[in-house]
């Protein structure tokens, strides 16, 4: 029986960073050389947190930009 896949801390950081910039799970899996199914199972937290942080950063930037604009 094959041993279970255990992600390394570096892989977890990378997946988080990839998700943060909006990379698809298919592309993340290709970069890691893993199946999409394995990525979605083993990196669920990193995918969710990375995507949420990316959204937060983009929305925060848009919010600040909108607040800084003056009416003409």
Coordinates of N, CA and C in Angstrom, one line a residue:
X1 N 0.9 -1.2 0.0 CA 0.0 0.0 0.0 C 0.9 1.2 0.0
X2 N 0.6 2.2 -0.9 CA 1.5 3.4 -0.9 C 1.2 4.3 0.3
X3 N 2.3 5.0 0.7 CA 2.2 5.8 1.8 C 1.3 7.1 1.5
X4 N 0.6 7.6 2.5 CA -0.2 8.8 2.2 C 0.7 10.0 1.8
X5 N 0.1 10.9 1.0 CA 0.8 12.1 0.6 C 0.7 13.1 1.8
X6 N 1.8 13.6 2.2 CA 1.8 14.6 3.3 C 2.5 15.9 2.7
X7 N 1.7 17.0 2.6 CA 2.3 18.2 2.0 C 3.4 18.8 2.9
X8 N 4.4 19.3 2.3 CA 5.5 20.0 3.0 C 5.0 21.4 3.3
X9 N 5.7 22.1 4.3 CA 5.4 23.5 4.6 C 5.6 24.4 3.4
X10 N 6.7 24.1 2.6 CA 6.9 24.9 1.4 C 5.8 24.7 0.4
X11 N 5.3 23.5 0.2 CA 4.2 23.3 -0.7 C 3.0 24.1 -0.3
X12 N 2.7 24.0 1.0 CA 1.6 24.7 1.6 C 1.7 26.2 1.3
X13 N 2.9 26.8 1.6 CA 3.1 28.2 1.3 C 2.9 28.6 -0.2
X14 N 3.4 27.7 -1.0 CA 3.3 27.9 -2.5 C 1.8 27.9 -2.9
X15 N 1.1 26.9 -2.5 CA -0.3 26.8 -2.8 C -1.1 28.0 -2.3
X16 N -0.8 28.5 -1.1 CA -1.4 29.7 -0.6 C -1.1 30.9 -1.5
X17 N 0.1 31.0 -1.9 CA 0.5 32.2 -2.7 C -0.1 32.1 -4.1
X18 N -0.2 30.9 -4.7 CA -0.8 30.7 -6.0 C -2.3 31.0 -5.9
X19 N -2.9 30.6 -4.9 CA -4.4 30.8 -4.8 C -4.6 32.3 -4.5
X20 N -3.7 33.0 -3.8 CA -3.8 34.4 -3.5 C -3.9 35.2 -4.7
X21 N -3.1 34.9 -5.8 CA -3.1 35.7 -7.0 C -4.1 35.2 -8.0
X22 N -5.0 34.2 -7.6 CA -6.1 33.8 -8.5 C -5.8 32.6 -9.4
X23 N -4.7 31.9 -9.2 CA -4.3 30.8 -10.0 C -5.4 29.7 -9.9
X24 N -5.7 29.0 -10.9 CA -6.7 27.9 -10.9 C -6.2 26.7 -10.2
X25 N -7.0 25.9 -9.7 CA -6.6 24.6 -9.1 C -5.9 23.7 -10.1
X26 N -6.4 23.8 -11.3 CA -5.8 23.0 -12.4 C -4.3 23.4 -12.6
X27 N -4.1 24.7 -12.6 CA -2.7 25.2 -12.8 C -1.8 24.9 -11.6
X28 N -2.4 25.0 -10.4 CA -1.7 24.7 -9.2 C -1.3 23.3 -9.2
X29 N -2.2 22.4 -9.6 CA -1.9 21.0 -9.6 C -0.8 20.7 -10.6
X30 N -0.8 21.3 -11.8 CA 0.2 21.1 -12.8 C 1.5 21.6 -12.3
X31 N 1.6 22.7 -11.6 CA 2.9 23.2 -11.1 C 3.5 22.2 -10.1
X32 N 2.6 21.6 -9.3 CA 3.0 20.7 -8.2 C 3.2 19.3 -8.7
X33 N 2.8 19.0 -9.9 CA 2.9 17.6 -10.4 C 1.9 16.7 -9.7
X34 N 0.8 17.2 -9.3 CA -0.2 16.4 -8.6 C -1.6 16.5 -9.3
X35 N -2.4 15.6 -9.0 CA -3.8 15.6 -9.5 C -4.6 16.8 -8.9
X36 N -5.6 17.3 -9.6 CA -6.4 18.3 -9.1 C -7.1 17.8 -7.8
X37 N -7.6 16.5 -7.9 CA -8.2 15.9 -6.7 C -7.3 16.0 -5.5
X38 N -6.1 15.6 -5.6 CA -5.2 15.6 -4.5 C -4.9 17.0 -4.0
X39 N -4.8 18.0 -4.9 CA -4.6 19.4 -4.5 C -5.8 19.9 -3.7
X40 N -7.0 19.6 -4.2 CA -8.2 20.1 -3.5 C -8.4 19.4 -2.1
X41 N -8.0 18.2 -2.0 CA -8.1 17.5 -0.7 C -7.0 17.9 0.3
X42 N -5.8 17.9 -0.2 CA -4.7 18.1 0.8 C -4.3 19.5 1.0
X43 N -4.8 20.5 0.2 CA -4.5 21.9 0.4 C -5.7 22.7 0.5
X44 N -6.8 22.1 1.0 CA -8.1 22.8 1.1 C -7.9 24.2 1.9
X45 N -7.3 24.2 3.0 CA -7.1 25.4 3.8 C -6.3 26.4 3.1
X46 N -5.2 26.0 2.5 CA -4.4 27.0 1.8 C -5.1 27.6 0.6
X47 N -5.9 26.8 -0.1 CA -6.6 27.3 -1.3 C -7.6 28.3 -0.8
X48 N -8.4 28.0 0.2 CA -9.4 28.9 0.7 C -8.8 30.2 1.3
X49 N -7.8 30.1 2.2 CA -7.2 31.2 2.8 C -6.5 32.1 1.8
X50 N -5.8 31.5 0.9 CA -5.1 32.2 -0.2 C -6.0 33.0 -1.0
X51 N -7.1 32.4 -1.5 CA -8.1 33.1 -2.3 C -8.8 34.2 -1.5
X52 N -9.1 34.0 -0.3 CA -9.7 35.0 0.5 C -8.8 36.2 0.8
X53 N -7.5 35.9 1.0 CA -6.6 37.0 1.2 C -6.4 37.8 -0.1
X54 N -6.3 37.1 -1.2 CA -6.2 37.8 -2.5 C -7.4 38.7 -2.7
X55 N -8.6 38.2 -2.5 CA -9.8 39.0 -2.6 C -9.8 40.2 -1.7
X56 N -9.4 40.0 -0.5 CA -9.3 41.1 0.5 C -8.4 42.2 0.0
X57 N -7.2 41.8 -0.5 CA -6.2 42.8 -0.9 C -6.7 43.6 -2.1
X58 N -7.3 42.9 -3.1 CA -7.8 43.6 -4.3 C -9.0 44.5 -3.9
X59 N -9.9 44.0 -3.1 CA -11.1 44.8 -2.7 C -10.6 46.0 -1.9
X60 N -9.6 45.8 -1.0 CA -9.1 46.9 -0.2 C -8.5 48.0 -1.1
X61 N -7.8 47.6 -2.1 CA -7.1 48.5 -3.0 C -8.2 49.3 -3.8
X62 N -9.2 48.6 -4.3 CA -10.3 49.2 -5.0 C -11.1 50.2 -4.1
X63 N -11.3 49.8 -2.9 CA -12.0 50.7 -1.9 C -11.2 52.0 -1.7
X64 N -9.9 51.8 -1.4 CA -9.1 53.0 -1.2 C -9.0 53.9 -2.5
X65 N -8.9 53.3 -3.6 CA -8.9 54.1 -4.9 C -10.3 54.8 -5.0
X66 N -11.4 54.2 -4.8 CA -12.7 54.8 -4.9 C -12.8 56.0 -3.9
X67 N -12.3 55.8 -2.7 CA -12.4 56.9 -1.7 C -11.5 58.1 -2.0
X68 N -10.4 57.8 -2.7 CA -9.5 58.9 -3.1 C -9.9 59.7 -4.3
X69 N -10.9 59.2 -5.0 CA -11.4 59.9 -6.2 C -12.2 61.1 -5.8
X70 N -12.1 62.2 -6.6 CA -13.0 63.4 -6.3 C -14.0 63.5 -7.4
X71 N -15.1 64.1 -7.1 CA -16.1 64.3 -8.1 C -15.7 65.5 -9.0
X72 N -15.9 65.4 -10.3 CA -15.6 66.5 -11.2 C -16.8 67.3 -11.6

